[in-house]
Protein backbone atom coordinates (compact mmCIF):
# COMPACT_ATOMS: atom_id res chain seq x y z
CA UNK A 1 0.00 0.00 0.00
CA UNK A 2 1.52 3.32 -1.01
CA UNK A 3 1.94 5.83 1.76
CA UNK A 4 0.84 9.44 1.96
CA UNK A 5 2.55 11.44 -0.77
CA UNK A 6 3.25 15.13 -0.51
CA UNK A 7 4.51 17.44 -3.24
CA UNK A 8 6.64 19.40 -3.53
CA UNK A 9 9.07 18.20 -0.89
CA UNK A 10 11.00 21.46 -0.75
CA UNK A 11 10.23 24.96 -1.93
CA UNK A 12 11.50 28.47 -1.46
CA UNK A 13 9.26 31.51 -1.77
CA UNK A 14 9.56 35.19 -1.01
CA UNK A 15 7.35 37.29 1.23
CA UNK A 16 4.06 38.22 -0.33
CA UNK A 17 3.92 35.25 -2.67
CA UNK A 18 1.49 32.40 -2.38
CA UNK A 19 2.06 28.67 -2.31
CA UNK A 20 0.03 25.53 -2.95
CA UNK A 21 0.95 22.20 -1.41
CA UNK A 22 -0.49 18.89 -2.50
CA UNK A 23 -1.25 15.69 -0.62
CA UNK A 24 -2.34 12.28 -1.90
CA UNK A 25 -3.71 10.10 0.89
CA UNK A 26 -3.47 6.37 1.28
CA UNK A 27 -5.95 4.63 -0.99
CA UNK A 28 -9.28 4.25 0.80
CA UNK A 29 -8.61 7.01 3.31
CA UNK A 30 -11.17 9.76 3.11
CA UNK A 31 -9.85 12.07 5.80
CA UNK A 32 -6.91 14.38 5.19
CA UNK A 33 -5.46 16.61 7.89
CA UNK A 34 -2.76 19.24 7.67
CA UNK A 35 -0.28 20.18 10.37
CA UNK A 36 2.40 22.83 10.58
CA UNK A 37 5.64 21.92 12.34
CA UNK A 38 8.10 24.56 13.50
CA UNK A 39 10.93 24.46 16.05
CA UNK A 40 9.21 27.09 18.17
CA UNK A 41 5.58 25.98 18.11
CA UNK A 42 5.93 22.27 17.41
CA UNK A 43 3.13 20.46 15.63
CA UNK A 44 0.01 22.54 15.17
CA UNK A 45 -3.24 21.49 13.56
CA UNK A 46 -4.31 23.48 10.51
CA UNK A 47 -7.44 21.77 9.23
CA UNK A 48 -9.08 18.47 8.40
CA UNK A 49 -11.10 17.52 5.36
CA UNK A 50 -13.43 14.59 5.05
CA UNK A 51 -15.49 13.83 1.94
CA UNK A 52 -14.58 17.21 0.45
CA UNK A 53 -15.85 19.11 3.50
CA UNK A 54 -13.76 20.92 6.08
CA UNK A 55 -14.56 19.19 9.36
CA UNK A 56 -12.15 20.88 11.73
CA UNK A 57 -10.08 24.02 11.71
CA UNK A 58 -7.14 25.18 13.80
CA UNK A 59 -6.22 28.66 14.95
CA UNK A 60 -4.56 29.96 11.85
CA UNK A 61 -5.33 33.15 9.91
CA UNK A 62 -7.50 33.11 6.81
CA UNK A 63 -4.40 33.19 4.63
CA UNK A 64 -4.26 29.45 5.20
CA UNK A 65 -6.87 27.56 3.25
CA UNK A 66 -7.39 24.12 1.87
CA UNK A 67 -9.65 21.92 -0.14
CA UNK A 68 -10.26 18.29 -0.89
CA UNK A 69 -11.19 16.74 -4.16
CA UNK A 70 -13.56 13.88 -4.92
CA UNK A 71 -10.64 11.43 -5.08
CA UNK A 72 -9.66 12.51 -1.51
CA UNK A 73 -6.53 14.30 -2.67
CA UNK A 74 -6.06 17.57 -0.85
CA UNK A 75 -4.33 20.87 -1.37
CA UNK A 76 -3.51 23.63 1.03
CA UNK A 77 -2.77 27.18 0.04
CA UNK A 78 -1.01 29.95 1.88
CA UNK A 79 -1.40 33.42 0.48
CA UNK A 80 0.62 36.57 1.17
CA UNK A 81 3.47 34.59 2.66
CA UNK A 82 5.24 35.85 5.77
CA UNK A 83 8.64 34.90 7.12
CA UNK A 84 6.94 33.10 9.99
CA UNK A 85 5.24 30.72 7.57
CA UNK A 86 8.56 28.95 7.06
CA UNK A 87 7.85 25.47 8.35
CA UNK A 88 7.43 21.81 7.57
CA UNK A 89 3.86 21.20 6.46
CA UNK A 90 2.69 17.69 7.17
CA UNK A 91 -0.27 15.98 5.63
CA UNK A 92 -1.86 12.98 7.29
CA UNK A 93 -4.59 10.67 6.10
CA UNK A 94 -6.94 8.55 8.09
CA UNK A 95 -9.65 6.00 7.52
CA UNK A 96 -11.69 7.83 10.17
CA UNK A 97 -14.99 6.19 11.11
CA UNK A 98 -14.24 5.25 14.67
CA UNK A 99 -10.49 5.46 14.33
CA UNK A 100 -10.07 9.17 15.01
CA UNK A 101 -6.54 10.17 15.79
CA UNK A 102 -4.91 7.28 13.97
CA UNK A 103 -3.02 9.26 11.39
CA UNK A 104 -0.65 8.21 8.63
CA UNK A 105 1.74 11.03 7.90
CA UNK A 106 3.52 12.07 4.76
CA UNK A 107 7.15 13.16 4.69
CA UNK A 108 6.15 16.78 4.55
CA UNK A 109 6.70 19.82 2.38
CA UNK A 110 9.41 22.10 3.69
CA UNK A 111 8.62 25.71 2.92
CA UNK A 112 11.21 28.43 3.29
CA UNK A 113 10.05 32.04 3.01
CA UNK A 114 12.74 34.61 2.29
CA UNK B 1 -8.41 24.55 25.70
CA UNK B 2 -6.61 21.24 25.80
CA UNK B 3 -2.89 21.13 26.38
CA UNK B 4 -0.25 18.39 26.32
CA UNK B 5 2.97 18.73 28.28
CA UNK B 6 6.10 16.68 27.80
CA UNK B 7 8.51 18.04 30.40
CA UNK B 8 11.68 16.48 29.03
CA UNK B 9 13.19 17.63 25.76
CA UNK B 10 15.86 14.96 25.92
CA UNK B 11 15.99 11.69 27.80
CA UNK B 12 19.17 9.67 27.74
CA UNK B 13 19.27 6.08 29.07
CA UNK B 14 21.57 3.11 28.77
CA UNK B 15 20.64 0.05 26.81
CA UNK B 16 18.74 -2.38 29.01
CA UNK B 17 17.60 0.31 31.42
CA UNK B 18 13.92 1.11 31.98
CA UNK B 19 12.42 4.01 30.06
CA UNK B 20 9.64 6.36 31.08
CA UNK B 21 8.62 9.22 28.83
CA UNK B 22 6.34 11.60 30.67
CA UNK B 23 3.16 13.11 29.29
CA UNK B 24 0.62 15.21 31.17
CA UNK B 25 -2.48 16.73 29.72
CA UNK B 26 -5.11 19.25 30.60
CA UNK B 27 -8.59 18.71 29.32
CA UNK B 28 -11.86 18.79 31.19
CA UNK B 29 -13.57 16.00 29.25
CA UNK B 30 -12.59 12.47 28.30
CA UNK B 31 -9.75 12.64 25.82
CA UNK B 32 -8.20 10.03 23.63
CA UNK B 33 -4.44 9.85 24.05
CA UNK B 34 -1.79 8.71 21.61
CA UNK B 35 1.93 8.28 21.35
CA UNK B 36 3.55 9.02 18.00
CA UNK B 37 7.17 8.29 17.17
CA UNK B 38 9.59 9.58 14.58
CA UNK B 39 12.72 7.56 13.94
CA UNK B 40 15.68 9.18 12.22
CA UNK B 41 14.92 9.96 8.57
CA UNK B 42 11.48 8.38 8.80
CA UNK B 43 8.03 9.87 8.85
CA UNK B 44 5.97 10.42 11.96
CA UNK B 45 4.01 7.29 12.83
CA UNK B 46 1.53 6.12 15.42
CA UNK B 47 3.06 4.01 18.18
CA UNK B 48 0.03 3.33 20.34
CA UNK B 49 -3.28 4.69 21.56
CA UNK B 50 -4.72 4.30 25.03
CA UNK B 51 -7.98 2.73 23.88
CA UNK B 52 -6.27 -0.28 22.33
CA UNK B 53 -4.32 -1.04 25.54
CA UNK B 54 -1.71 -2.82 23.44
CA UNK B 55 2.00 -3.23 23.92
CA UNK B 56 3.83 -2.11 20.80
CA UNK B 57 7.57 -2.79 20.47
CA UNK B 58 7.58 -3.44 24.21
CA UNK B 59 6.10 -0.02 25.02
CA UNK B 60 2.99 0.44 27.13
CA UNK B 61 1.11 3.52 28.29
CA UNK B 62 -1.60 3.78 30.89
CA UNK B 63 -4.06 6.61 31.04
CA UNK B 64 -4.26 7.96 34.59
CA UNK B 65 -7.26 10.27 34.69
CA UNK B 66 -6.63 11.26 38.29
CA UNK B 67 -3.15 12.51 37.54
CA UNK B 68 -4.05 13.45 33.95
CA UNK B 69 -1.03 11.55 32.71
CA UNK B 70 -0.24 9.13 29.91
CA UNK B 71 3.36 8.14 30.46
CA UNK B 72 5.09 5.82 27.99
CA UNK B 73 7.08 3.00 29.50
CA UNK B 74 9.39 0.21 28.45
CA UNK B 75 11.18 -2.09 30.89
CA UNK B 76 14.37 -2.55 28.86
CA UNK B 77 15.50 0.07 26.36
CA UNK B 78 16.98 -1.01 23.05
CA UNK B 79 19.26 0.98 20.76
CA UNK B 80 16.55 1.03 18.07
CA UNK B 81 14.23 2.86 20.45
CA UNK B 82 16.22 6.05 19.94
CA UNK B 83 13.77 8.47 18.36
CA UNK B 84 11.56 11.49 18.91
CA UNK B 85 8.39 10.69 20.81
CA UNK B 86 5.26 12.85 20.77
CA UNK B 87 2.29 12.56 23.06
CA UNK B 88 -0.99 13.71 21.52
CA UNK B 89 -4.58 14.23 22.56
CA UNK B 90 -7.88 14.49 20.75
CA UNK B 91 -11.11 15.34 22.47
CA UNK B 92 -14.20 13.23 21.95
CA UNK B 93 -15.77 14.17 18.66
CA UNK B 94 -12.69 16.13 17.65
CA UNK B 95 -12.03 14.05 14.60
CA UNK B 96 -8.35 14.22 13.73
CA UNK B 97 -7.70 17.56 15.41
CA UNK B 98 -4.80 16.38 17.53
CA UNK B 99 -3.00 18.51 20.08
CA UNK B 100 0.63 17.45 20.26
CA UNK B 101 3.18 17.86 22.99
CA UNK B 102 6.56 19.34 22.14
CA UNK B 103 8.20 15.94 22.01
CA UNK B 104 10.93 14.10 23.89
CA UNK B 105 14.09 12.94 22.16
CA UNK B 106 15.00 9.52 23.53
CA UNK B 107 18.63 8.52 23.19
CA UNK B 108 19.59 4.98 24.12
CA UNK B 109 23.29 4.67 24.76
CA UNK B 110 25.31 1.48 24.61
mmCIF file of C-alpha atoms in Angstrom:
data_model
loop_
_atom_site.group_PDB
_atom_site.id
_atom_site.type_symbol
_atom_site.label_atom_id
_atom_site.label_comp_id
_atom_site.label_asym_id
_atom_site.label_seq_id
_atom_site.Cartn_x
_atom_site.Cartn_y
_atom_site.Cartn_z
ATOM 1 C CA UNK A 1 0.000 0.000 0.000
ATOM 2 C CA UNK A 2 1.516 3.325 -1.015
ATOM 3 C CA UNK A 3 1.937 5.833 1.759
ATOM 4 C CA UNK A 4 0.843 9.438 1.957
ATOM 5 C CA UNK A 5 2.545 11.438 -0.769
ATOM 6 C CA UNK A 6 3.254 15.132 -0.512
ATOM 7 C CA UNK A 7 4.508 17.438 -3.236
ATOM 8 C CA UNK A 8 6.644 19.396 -3.534
ATOM 9 C CA UNK A 9 9.072 18.205 -0.890
ATOM 10 C CA UNK A 10 11.004 21.465 -0.752
ATOM 11 C CA UNK A 11 10.234 24.960 -1.931
ATOM 12 C CA UNK A 12 11.500 28.466 -1.461
ATOM 13 C CA UNK A 13 9.265 31.510 -1.772
ATOM 14 C CA UNK A 14 9.558 35.189 -1.012
ATOM 15 C CA UNK A 15 7.353 37.291 1.229
ATOM 16 C CA UNK A 16 4.055 38.216 -0.325
ATOM 17 C CA UNK A 17 3.919 35.247 -2.671
ATOM 18 C CA UNK A 18 1.491 32.397 -2.377
ATOM 19 C CA UNK A 19 2.064 28.668 -2.309
ATOM 20 C CA UNK A 20 0.029 25.532 -2.949
ATOM 21 C CA UNK A 21 0.950 22.197 -1.414
ATOM 22 C CA UNK A 22 -0.494 18.891 -2.498
ATOM 23 C CA UNK A 23 -1.254 15.686 -0.623
ATOM 24 C CA UNK A 24 -2.339 12.281 -1.903
ATOM 25 C CA UNK A 25 -3.714 10.095 0.888
ATOM 26 C CA UNK A 26 -3.472 6.373 1.276
ATOM 27 C CA UNK A 27 -5.952 4.634 -0.988
ATOM 28 C CA UNK A 28 -9.285 4.253 0.797
ATOM 29 C CA UNK A 29 -8.605 7.005 3.314
ATOM 30 C CA UNK A 30 -11.175 9.764 3.111
ATOM 31 C CA UNK A 31 -9.852 12.073 5.804
ATOM 32 C CA UNK A 32 -6.908 14.375 5.194
ATOM 33 C CA UNK A 33 -5.460 16.606 7.895
ATOM 34 C CA UNK A 34 -2.763 19.239 7.673
ATOM 35 C CA UNK A 35 -0.282 20.182 10.371
ATOM 36 C CA UNK A 36 2.399 22.832 10.584
ATOM 37 C CA UNK A 37 5.641 21.923 12.339
ATOM 38 C CA UNK A 38 8.098 24.558 13.501
ATOM 39 C CA UNK A 39 10.934 24.463 16.047
ATOM 40 C CA UNK A 40 9.209 27.089 18.168
ATOM 41 C CA UNK A 41 5.584 25.977 18.110
ATOM 42 C CA UNK A 42 5.934 22.271 17.405
ATOM 43 C CA UNK A 43 3.131 20.460 15.628
ATOM 44 C CA UNK A 44 0.010 22.541 15.171
ATOM 45 C CA UNK A 45 -3.245 21.490 13.558
ATOM 46 C CA UNK A 46 -4.308 23.478 10.511
ATOM 47 C CA UNK A 47 -7.441 21.773 9.226
ATOM 48 C CA UNK A 48 -9.082 18.467 8.399
ATOM 49 C CA UNK A 49 -11.097 17.519 5.355
ATOM 50 C CA UNK A 50 -13.427 14.588 5.045
ATOM 51 C CA UNK A 51 -15.492 13.827 1.944
ATOM 52 C CA UNK A 52 -14.585 17.205 0.455
ATOM 53 C CA UNK A 53 -15.848 19.108 3.505
ATOM 54 C CA UNK A 54 -13.764 20.918 6.085
ATOM 55 C CA UNK A 55 -14.563 19.189 9.355
ATOM 56 C CA UNK A 56 -12.151 20.881 11.735
ATOM 57 C CA UNK A 57 -10.084 24.017 11.708
ATOM 58 C CA UNK A 58 -7.144 25.180 13.802
ATOM 59 C CA UNK A 59 -6.223 28.663 14.948
ATOM 60 C CA UNK A 60 -4.555 29.965 11.846
ATOM 61 C CA UNK A 61 -5.333 33.148 9.907
ATOM 62 C CA UNK A 62 -7.499 33.109 6.812
ATOM 63 C CA UNK A 63 -4.399 33.189 4.629
ATOM 64 C CA UNK A 64 -4.261 29.453 5.202
ATOM 65 C CA UNK A 65 -6.865 27.560 3.247
ATOM 66 C CA UNK A 66 -7.394 24.123 1.874
ATOM 67 C CA UNK A 67 -9.650 21.922 -0.141
ATOM 68 C CA UNK A 68 -10.262 18.294 -0.889
ATOM 69 C CA UNK A 69 -11.187 16.738 -4.164
ATOM 70 C CA UNK A 70 -13.556 13.879 -4.915
ATOM 71 C CA UNK A 71 -10.636 11.431 -5.077
ATOM 72 C CA UNK A 72 -9.662 12.511 -1.514
ATOM 73 C CA UNK A 73 -6.533 14.305 -2.670
ATOM 74 C CA UNK A 74 -6.065 17.567 -0.850
ATOM 75 C CA UNK A 75 -4.329 20.868 -1.369
ATOM 76 C CA UNK A 76 -3.510 23.626 1.025
ATOM 77 C CA UNK A 77 -2.774 27.178 0.040
ATOM 78 C CA UNK A 78 -1.015 29.950 1.885
ATOM 79 C CA UNK A 79 -1.401 33.424 0.476
ATOM 80 C CA UNK A 80 0.622 36.566 1.167
ATOM 81 C CA UNK A 81 3.470 34.587 2.660
ATOM 82 C CA UNK A 82 5.239 35.849 5.769
ATOM 83 C CA UNK A 83 8.639 34.897 7.116
ATOM 84 C CA UNK A 84 6.939 33.101 9.989
ATOM 85 C CA UNK A 85 5.242 30.718 7.572
ATOM 86 C CA UNK A 86 8.557 28.946 7.064
ATOM 87 C CA UNK A 87 7.853 25.466 8.349
ATOM 88 C CA UNK A 88 7.431 21.807 7.567
ATOM 89 C CA UNK A 89 3.858 21.198 6.458
ATOM 90 C CA UNK A 90 2.688 17.692 7.172
ATOM 91 C CA UNK A 91 -0.272 15.983 5.631
ATOM 92 C CA UNK A 92 -1.865 12.984 7.292
ATOM 93 C CA UNK A 93 -4.591 10.672 6.102
ATOM 94 C CA UNK A 94 -6.939 8.548 8.089
ATOM 95 C CA UNK A 95 -9.646 6.003 7.519
ATOM 96 C CA UNK A 96 -11.690 7.831 10.170
ATOM 97 C CA UNK A 97 -14.994 6.188 11.108
ATOM 98 C CA UNK A 98 -14.244 5.247 14.666
ATOM 99 C CA UNK A 99 -10.491 5.462 14.326
ATOM 100 C CA UNK A 100 -10.067 9.165 15.012
ATOM 101 C CA UNK A 101 -6.541 10.173 15.787
ATOM 102 C CA UNK A 102 -4.907 7.280 13.969
ATOM 103 C CA UNK A 103 -3.018 9.257 11.392
ATOM 104 C CA UNK A 104 -0.654 8.207 8.627
ATOM 105 C CA UNK A 105 1.742 11.027 7.899
ATOM 106 C CA UNK A 106 3.523 12.066 4.765
ATOM 107 C CA UNK A 107 7.151 13.162 4.691
ATOM 108 C CA UNK A 108 6.148 16.780 4.550
ATOM 109 C CA UNK A 109 6.703 19.819 2.377
ATOM 110 C CA UNK A 110 9.413 22.096 3.694
ATOM 111 C CA UNK A 111 8.618 25.708 2.923
ATOM 112 C CA UNK A 112 11.208 28.430 3.293
ATOM 113 C CA UNK A 113 10.047 32.035 3.010
ATOM 114 C CA UNK A 114 12.738 34.607 2.287
ATOM 115 C CA UNK B 1 -8.414 24.553 25.704
ATOM 116 C CA UNK B 2 -6.613 21.241 25.796
ATOM 117 C CA UNK B 3 -2.888 21.131 26.381
ATOM 118 C CA UNK B 4 -0.247 18.388 26.318
ATOM 119 C CA UNK B 5 2.968 18.729 28.277
ATOM 120 C CA UNK B 6 6.101 16.685 27.801
ATOM 121 C CA UNK B 7 8.507 18.044 30.402
ATOM 122 C CA UNK B 8 11.675 16.479 29.030
ATOM 123 C CA UNK B 9 13.190 17.632 25.765
ATOM 124 C CA UNK B 10 15.858 14.961 25.921
ATOM 125 C CA UNK B 11 15.992 11.693 27.801
ATOM 126 C CA UNK B 12 19.171 9.672 27.742
ATOM 127 C CA UNK B 13 19.266 6.082 29.075
ATOM 128 C CA UNK B 14 21.574 3.114 28.775
ATOM 129 C CA UNK B 15 20.639 0.045 26.808
ATOM 130 C CA UNK B 16 18.741 -2.382 29.011
ATOM 131 C CA UNK B 17 17.602 0.314 31.424
ATOM 132 C CA UNK B 18 13.916 1.107 31.976
ATOM 133 C CA UNK B 19 12.415 4.010 30.058
ATOM 134 C CA UNK B 20 9.636 6.355 31.076
ATOM 135 C CA UNK B 21 8.616 9.224 28.830
ATOM 136 C CA UNK B 22 6.335 11.604 30.671
ATOM 137 C CA UNK B 23 3.164 13.114 29.290
ATOM 138 C CA UNK B 24 0.624 15.209 31.165
ATOM 139 C CA UNK B 25 -2.476 16.731 29.716
ATOM 140 C CA UNK B 26 -5.111 19.250 30.600
ATOM 141 C CA UNK B 27 -8.585 18.709 29.319
ATOM 142 C CA UNK B 28 -11.865 18.789 31.188
ATOM 143 C CA UNK B 29 -13.565 16.004 29.252
ATOM 144 C CA UNK B 30 -12.585 12.467 28.304
ATOM 145 C CA UNK B 31 -9.753 12.637 25.822
ATOM 146 C CA UNK B 32 -8.201 10.030 23.635
ATOM 147 C CA UNK B 33 -4.443 9.846 24.053
ATOM 148 C CA UNK B 34 -1.793 8.713 21.613
ATOM 149 C CA UNK B 35 1.934 8.284 21.351
ATOM 150 C CA UNK B 36 3.549 9.024 18.004
ATOM 151 C CA UNK B 37 7.173 8.293 17.175
ATOM 152 C CA UNK B 38 9.588 9.584 14.585
ATOM 153 C CA UNK B 39 12.719 7.558 13.940
ATOM 154 C CA UNK B 40 15.684 9.178 12.223
ATOM 155 C CA UNK B 41 14.922 9.964 8.573
ATOM 156 C CA UNK B 42 11.475 8.379 8.803
ATOM 157 C CA UNK B 43 8.034 9.874 8.850
ATOM 158 C CA UNK B 44 5.974 10.420 11.963
ATOM 159 C CA UNK B 45 4.006 7.295 12.830
ATOM 160 C CA UNK B 46 1.527 6.117 15.420
ATOM 161 C CA UNK B 47 3.056 4.011 18.183
ATOM 162 C CA UNK B 48 0.032 3.327 20.339
ATOM 163 C CA UNK B 49 -3.281 4.692 21.561
ATOM 164 C CA UNK B 50 -4.717 4.296 25.033
ATOM 165 C CA UNK B 51 -7.982 2.728 23.881
ATOM 166 C CA UNK B 52 -6.272 -0.284 22.334
ATOM 167 C CA UNK B 53 -4.321 -1.040 25.536
ATOM 168 C CA UNK B 54 -1.707 -2.817 23.438
ATOM 169 C CA UNK B 55 2.002 -3.230 23.916
ATOM 170 C CA UNK B 56 3.835 -2.106 20.805
ATOM 171 C CA UNK B 57 7.570 -2.794 20.467
ATOM 172 C CA UNK B 58 7.577 -3.440 24.209
ATOM 173 C CA UNK B 59 6.096 -0.024 25.017
ATOM 174 C CA UNK B 60 2.985 0.444 27.127
ATOM 175 C CA UNK B 61 1.113 3.517 28.287
ATOM 176 C CA UNK B 62 -1.599 3.779 30.891
ATOM 177 C CA UNK B 63 -4.056 6.608 31.044
ATOM 178 C CA UNK B 64 -4.265 7.959 34.588
ATOM 179 C CA UNK B 65 -7.256 10.271 34.695
ATOM 180 C CA UNK B 66 -6.631 11.258 38.294
ATOM 181 C CA UNK B 67 -3.152 12.510 37.542
ATOM 182 C CA UNK B 68 -4.050 13.450 33.947
ATOM 183 C CA UNK B 69 -1.026 11.552 32.710
ATOM 184 C CA UNK B 70 -0.239 9.133 29.912
ATOM 185 C CA UNK B 71 3.362 8.141 30.456
ATOM 186 C CA UNK B 72 5.093 5.822 27.989
ATOM 187 C CA UNK B 73 7.084 2.999 29.500
ATOM 188 C CA UNK B 74 9.389 0.211 28.445
ATOM 189 C CA UNK B 75 11.177 -2.090 30.888
ATOM 190 C CA UNK B 76 14.369 -2.546 28.860
ATOM 191 C CA UNK B 77 15.503 0.071 26.360
ATOM 192 C CA UNK B 78 16.980 -1.010 23.045
ATOM 193 C CA UNK B 79 19.255 0.985 20.756
ATOM 194 C CA UNK B 80 16.551 1.030 18.067
ATOM 195 C CA UNK B 81 14.225 2.862 20.451
ATOM 196 C CA UNK B 82 16.225 6.050 19.940
ATOM 197 C CA UNK B 83 13.770 8.466 18.356
ATOM 198 C CA UNK B 84 11.560 11.486 18.909
ATOM 199 C CA UNK B 85 8.388 10.689 20.811
ATOM 200 C CA UNK B 86 5.260 12.846 20.769
ATOM 201 C CA UNK B 87 2.285 12.562 23.057
ATOM 202 C CA UNK B 88 -0.992 13.705 21.519
ATOM 203 C CA UNK B 89 -4.578 14.228 22.555
ATOM 204 C CA UNK B 90 -7.880 14.487 20.750
ATOM 205 C CA UNK B 91 -11.113 15.341 22.466
ATOM 206 C CA UNK B 92 -14.198 13.231 21.955
ATOM 207 C CA UNK B 93 -15.772 14.172 18.662
ATOM 208 C CA UNK B 94 -12.689 16.127 17.655
ATOM 209 C CA UNK B 95 -12.026 14.051 14.599
ATOM 210 C CA UNK B 96 -8.354 14.224 13.732
ATOM 211 C CA UNK B 97 -7.702 17.561 15.411
ATOM 212 C CA UNK B 98 -4.799 16.382 17.534
ATOM 213 C CA UNK B 99 -3.002 18.511 20.085
ATOM 214 C CA UNK B 100 0.626 17.447 20.261
ATOM 215 C CA UNK B 101 3.184 17.859 22.993
ATOM 216 C CA UNK B 102 6.562 19.336 22.140
ATOM 217 C CA UNK B 103 8.195 15.935 22.013
ATOM 218 C CA UNK B 104 10.932 14.096 23.885
ATOM 219 C CA UNK B 105 14.091 12.943 22.158
ATOM 220 C CA UNK B 106 15.004 9.524 23.528
ATOM 221 C CA UNK B 107 18.625 8.522 23.193
ATOM 222 C CA UNK B 108 19.589 4.983 24.117
ATOM 223 C CA UNK B 109 23.286 4.670 24.757
ATOM 224 C CA UNK B 110 25.312 1.484 24.614
#
